[in-house]
Short mmCIF file of C-alpha atoms and ligand atoms in Angstrom, two decimals:
data_model
loop_
_atom_site.label_atom_id
_atom_site.label_comp_id
_atom_site.label_asym_id
_atom_site.label_seq_id
_atom_site.Cartn_x
_atom_site.Cartn_y
_atom_site.Cartn_z
CA MET A 98 17.98 -9.14 11.92
CA GLU A 99 16.84 -6.14 13.53
CA GLU A 100 14.60 -6.13 16.97
CA LYS A 101 13.12 -3.13 18.33
CA ASP A 102 9.80 -3.31 20.37
CA GLU A 103 8.77 -6.77 19.09
CA ILE A 104 9.22 -5.78 15.56
CA ARG A 105 10.94 -8.07 13.56
CA ILE A 106 12.75 -6.98 10.28
CA ILE A 107 15.18 -9.16 8.00
CA HIS A 108 17.13 -6.64 5.97
CA LEU A 109 18.61 -8.23 3.19
CA LYS A 110 20.45 -6.90 0.23
CA GLU A 111 18.74 -8.74 -2.68
CA THR A 112 15.89 -10.97 -3.48
CA ASP A 113 13.46 -11.54 -6.19
CA SER A 114 10.39 -9.80 -4.41
CA THR A 115 10.14 -10.15 -0.63
CA ASN A 116 6.52 -10.65 -1.35
CA GLU A 117 7.95 -14.12 -2.02
CA GLU A 118 10.47 -13.96 0.66
CA VAL A 119 8.61 -13.60 3.24
CA PHE A 120 6.62 -17.06 2.34
CA ARG A 121 9.88 -18.59 2.31
CA LEU A 122 10.31 -18.02 5.30
CA LYS A 123 6.97 -18.52 6.95
CA ASP A 124 7.86 -21.58 9.23
CA LYS A 125 11.40 -20.40 9.87
CA VAL A 126 10.61 -17.02 11.27
CA LYS A 127 7.90 -15.98 14.18
CA ILE A 128 4.80 -14.54 12.49
CA PRO A 129 4.33 -11.52 12.02
CA PHE A 130 7.81 -10.03 10.60
CA PHE A 131 9.21 -8.36 7.80
CA VAL A 132 11.76 -8.35 5.19
CA ARG A 133 13.10 -5.60 3.31
CA ALA A 134 15.40 -5.75 0.45
CA ASP A 135 17.86 -3.58 -0.66
CA VAL A 136 16.96 -4.41 -4.52
CA GLN A 137 14.43 -6.50 -6.20
CA VAL A 138 15.18 -8.65 -8.74
CA LYS A 139 12.14 -9.40 -9.91
CA GLY A 140 9.58 -7.18 -8.02
CA ARG A 141 5.94 -7.52 -8.31
CA GLY A 142 2.87 -4.67 -8.83
CA ARG A 143 -0.52 -5.50 -9.01
CA TYR A 144 -1.80 -7.05 -12.05
CA GLY A 145 1.25 -8.82 -12.61
CA ARG A 146 3.26 -5.99 -13.52
CA VAL A 147 6.54 -5.33 -12.95
CA TRP A 148 7.58 -2.90 -10.10
CA VAL A 149 11.37 -1.33 -11.02
CA SER A 150 13.30 -1.98 -7.41
CA GLN A 151 16.75 -0.51 -7.61
CA GLU A 152 19.05 0.60 -4.89
CA GLY A 153 17.20 3.97 -2.57
CA GLY A 154 13.76 2.61 -2.20
CA LEU A 155 12.21 0.81 0.29
CA TRP A 156 10.91 -2.22 -0.75
CA MET A 157 9.22 -4.26 2.67
CA THR A 158 7.26 -6.97 2.91
CA GLY A 159 5.20 -7.86 6.46
CA LEU A 160 3.61 -11.58 6.81
CA PHE A 161 0.73 -11.81 9.25
CA GLU A 162 -1.65 -14.35 10.21
CA LYS A 163 -5.01 -14.33 8.62
CA LYS A 164 -7.33 -13.87 11.81
CA GLY A 165 -10.75 -12.15 10.13
CA GLU A 166 -12.56 -12.82 6.86
CA TYR A 167 -11.72 -8.41 5.78
CA ASP A 168 -7.87 -8.83 7.01
CA GLY A 169 -6.76 -8.49 2.73
CA VAL A 170 -8.82 -5.76 3.13
CA LYS A 171 -7.80 -4.56 6.32
CA PHE A 172 -4.58 -4.73 5.19
CA MET A 173 -4.81 -3.16 1.80
CA PHE A 174 -6.47 0.01 3.00
CA GLY A 175 -4.62 0.28 6.19
CA SER A 176 -1.14 0.33 4.72
CA ALA A 177 -1.94 2.95 2.83
CA LEU A 178 -3.00 4.92 5.65
CA VAL A 179 -0.10 3.96 7.70
CA VAL A 180 2.47 5.60 4.36
CA HIS A 181 0.20 8.61 4.29
CA LYS A 182 0.93 9.17 7.98
CA THR A 183 4.34 8.87 7.97
CA LEU A 184 5.00 10.91 4.87
CA LEU A 185 2.68 13.73 6.72
CA TYR A 186 4.40 13.07 9.94
CA MET A 187 8.29 13.92 7.79
CA GLY A 188 6.07 17.29 6.05
CA ILE A 189 5.16 15.26 2.89
CA ASN A 190 1.49 15.71 1.58
CA ALA A 191 0.96 13.01 -0.20
CA ARG A 192 -2.04 11.56 -1.30
CA ILE A 193 -3.80 8.25 -1.22
CA LYS A 194 -5.52 7.27 -4.63
CA PHE A 195 -7.93 4.60 -4.13
CA PRO A 196 -7.73 1.25 -3.57
CA ASN A 197 -4.39 1.47 -1.83
CA ASP A 198 -1.66 4.11 -4.00
CA VAL A 199 0.09 6.64 -2.54
CA TYR A 200 0.29 9.90 -4.83
CA TYR A 201 1.99 13.02 -4.66
CA LYS A 202 -0.05 15.82 -7.05
CA ASP A 203 -0.31 13.18 -10.55
CA LYS A 204 2.50 11.30 -9.97
CA LYS A 205 2.97 7.68 -8.07
CA LEU A 206 4.99 7.59 -4.86
CA CYS A 207 3.95 4.00 -3.16
CA GLY A 208 2.57 1.03 -4.11
CA ILE A 209 1.23 -1.75 -1.61
CA LEU A 210 0.62 -5.78 -3.19
CA VAL A 211 -1.75 -7.55 -0.60
CA GLU A 212 -1.60 -11.26 -1.16
CA GLU A 213 -3.00 -13.79 0.83
CA ARG A 214 -2.15 -17.57 0.65
CA GLU A 215 -3.70 -20.32 2.79
CA ASN A 216 -3.96 -18.54 6.52
CA LEU A 217 -1.36 -15.63 5.58
CA ILE A 218 -1.16 -12.63 4.20
CA ALA A 219 1.63 -10.62 2.66
CA VAL A 220 1.64 -7.12 2.96
CA GLY A 221 4.24 -5.37 0.24
CA ILE A 222 5.38 -2.17 0.62
CA GLY A 223 6.92 0.09 -2.48
CA LEU A 224 7.83 3.40 -1.74
CA ASN A 225 10.04 5.17 -3.96
CA VAL A 226 12.37 7.41 -1.80
CA ASN A 227 16.52 8.22 -2.50
CA GLN A 228 16.32 7.19 -6.14
CA LYS A 229 17.62 10.25 -8.30
CA GLU A 230 15.33 9.56 -11.44
CA PRO A 231 11.71 8.62 -11.05
CA PRO A 232 11.29 4.34 -11.51
CA ILE A 233 8.80 4.86 -14.69
CA PRO A 234 7.84 8.03 -16.11
CA SER A 235 4.22 8.48 -14.21
CA SER A 236 6.31 8.06 -10.62
CA THR A 237 8.07 10.42 -8.94
CA THR A 238 10.50 9.93 -5.21
CA LEU A 239 11.22 11.52 -1.82
CA TYR A 240 14.52 12.62 -2.83
CA LEU A 241 12.59 14.26 -6.24
CA ILE A 242 10.35 16.00 -4.12
CA THR A 243 12.57 17.55 -1.37
CA GLY A 244 15.91 17.48 -2.48
CA LYS A 245 16.81 15.56 0.88
CA THR A 246 17.97 11.73 1.23
CA TYR A 247 16.07 9.31 3.62
CA ASP A 248 17.01 7.01 6.35
CA LEU A 249 15.84 3.48 5.03
CA GLU A 250 15.81 1.86 8.31
CA PHE A 251 13.88 4.89 9.94
CA LEU A 252 11.00 4.38 7.23
CA ALA A 253 10.98 0.74 7.33
CA TYR A 254 10.67 0.59 11.25
CA ASN A 255 8.00 3.14 11.50
CA ILE A 256 6.14 1.74 8.58
CA GLY A 257 6.36 -1.87 10.15
CA LYS A 258 5.05 -0.42 13.73
CA GLY A 259 1.73 1.43 11.85
CA ILE A 260 1.21 -2.28 10.07
CA MET A 261 1.82 -3.92 13.46
CA GLU A 262 -1.12 -1.74 15.17
CA ILE A 263 -3.28 -1.99 11.65
CA ASP A 264 -3.44 -5.60 12.63
CA ARG A 265 -4.45 -5.22 15.79
CA LYS A 266 -7.65 -2.89 14.64
CA SER A 267 -10.82 -3.40 13.48
CA ILE A 268 -11.85 -3.37 9.35
CA ARG A 269 -14.27 -0.52 10.74
CA GLU A 270 -11.81 1.35 12.42
CA VAL A 271 -9.13 1.32 9.05
CA VAL A 272 -12.14 1.93 6.81
CA ARG A 273 -12.93 5.17 8.79
CA GLU A 274 -10.04 6.66 8.92
CA TYR A 275 -8.93 5.17 5.71
CA ARG A 276 -12.24 7.20 4.15
CA GLU A 277 -10.90 10.55 5.88
CA ASN A 278 -7.45 10.62 4.41
CA LEU A 279 -8.86 9.45 0.50
CA SER A 280 -7.99 11.93 -1.95
CA THR A 281 -10.86 9.95 -4.36
CA ILE A 282 -13.67 11.35 -2.89
CA GLY A 283 -15.45 14.12 -5.11
CA LYS A 284 -13.19 13.12 -7.86
CA THR A 285 -14.08 12.01 -11.74
CA VAL A 286 -13.37 8.53 -12.21
CA ASN A 287 -13.68 4.96 -14.68
CA ILE A 288 -13.60 2.14 -12.41
CA PHE A 289 -13.48 -0.83 -13.89
CA THR A 290 -15.09 -3.72 -12.56
CA PRO A 291 -15.46 -7.73 -14.08
CA SER A 292 -18.56 -6.58 -15.76
CA GLY A 293 -16.99 -3.37 -17.05
CA ALA A 294 -16.57 0.25 -16.87
CA LEU A 295 -18.59 2.94 -15.11
CA GLU A 296 -18.01 6.69 -14.78
CA GLY A 297 -19.27 8.90 -12.41
CA THR A 298 -17.95 10.86 -8.89
CA PHE A 299 -16.75 8.78 -6.51
CA GLU A 300 -19.21 9.99 -3.91
CA ASP A 301 -18.12 7.68 -1.13
CA LEU A 302 -16.75 4.57 0.13
CA ASP A 303 -19.38 3.12 3.01
CA VAL A 304 -18.76 1.21 6.05
CA ASP A 305 -19.24 -2.63 4.71
CA LEU A 306 -17.17 -1.35 1.84
CA ASN A 307 -18.53 -0.54 -1.04
CA VAL A 308 -17.88 2.33 -3.11
CA ILE A 309 -20.87 4.93 -3.79
CA LEU A 310 -20.06 6.08 -7.68
CA ARG A 311 -22.76 8.72 -8.93
CA GLY A 312 -23.17 7.80 -13.24
CA ASP A 313 -26.81 8.14 -15.01
CA VAL A 314 -28.16 6.64 -11.18
CA ILE A 315 -26.15 5.86 -8.23
CA TYR A 316 -23.89 2.83 -8.15
CA VAL A 317 -22.82 0.81 -5.55
CA ILE A 318 -20.08 -1.24 -6.31
CA PRO A 319 -18.17 -3.56 -3.56
CA ALA A 320 -14.79 -2.52 -3.38
CA PHE A 321 -12.93 -5.47 -4.02
CA GLU A 322 -14.85 -6.02 -7.65
CA VAL A 323 -13.00 -2.47 -8.19
CA LEU A 324 -10.09 -3.74 -10.63
CA HIS A 325 -8.95 -0.11 -11.68
CA LEU A 326 -9.62 3.15 -10.97
CA GLU A 327 -8.21 6.04 -13.14
CA GLU A 328 -9.03 9.39 -12.39
CA TYR A 329 -8.90 12.29 -14.60
CA GLU A 330 -10.41 16.10 -15.37
CA ARG A 331 -13.63 16.49 -17.09
C1 BTN B 1038 1.46 -1.77 -7.29
O1 BTN B 1038 1.54 -0.95 -7.26
O2 BTN B 1038 1.53 -2.76 -8.24
C2 BTN B 1038 1.99 -2.91 -6.23
C3 BTN B 1038 3.15 -2.34 -6.38
C4 BTN B 1038 4.38 -2.84 -5.08
C5 BTN B 1038 6.44 -2.98 -4.91
C6 BTN B 1038 5.95 -3.97 -3.84
S1 BTN B 1038 7.78 -3.49 -3.24
C7 BTN B 1038 7.95 -4.79 -2.13
C8 BTN B 1038 6.76 -6.05 -2.21
N1 BTN B 1038 7.76 -6.71 -2.93
C9 BTN B 1038 7.00 -7.25 -4.16
O3 BTN B 1038 7.45 -7.68 -5.53
N2 BTN B 1038 6.10 -5.62 -5.00
C10 BTN B 1038 5.92 -5.54 -3.03
#
């Protein structure tokens, strides 16, 4: 266990999924805490997809108490923002794709899986870092972008610290900053919701967490109802 500046990060060689591991440890470790693993043998993505999690990537999950109604969405947007800002600080100009993917050009670098159980929220970050091959064809890694290898402990510490700060911020503060850094604004998109797909220009994300989409008419779609979003060139 590394304990610096109040951040508890448990480092494992292997686990099924760090999102599962934090829930198993919930009564044994003081919350908030993080688990990071070198390898996940059952890494999970959104919508029940598999997340390829071999050695070289940053696979970590933070476990937090749910204090407000919008905490889940706050961590969803906030952790994408933290990863984006950490990468910018390292000189890597990646971009946030709505709702919480981090892309480099048209390849995925980072995915985030936020899960709530009872009054707890798991914030799972999967960042492709030192892998020499893309985990899947539509993805990339920091090594493939810059040719450099990175210290995973340093990354875990900085991203973990950023996520702890999100915990202390209000949803409004987080949404404001997230929106300023959201690359999807202005793009032509297809938005999939439980009641069907809508096409148009992603105009904005307002402070009440609605996506404003300009199609045949202006659609106001609660962010929670966006199941999936595809960006494409006209
Ligand atoms: C996605 O884009 O589909 C989300 C991927 C989230 C992957 C991370 S890796 C750490 C944590 N543990 C998991 O099993 N999943 C998340």
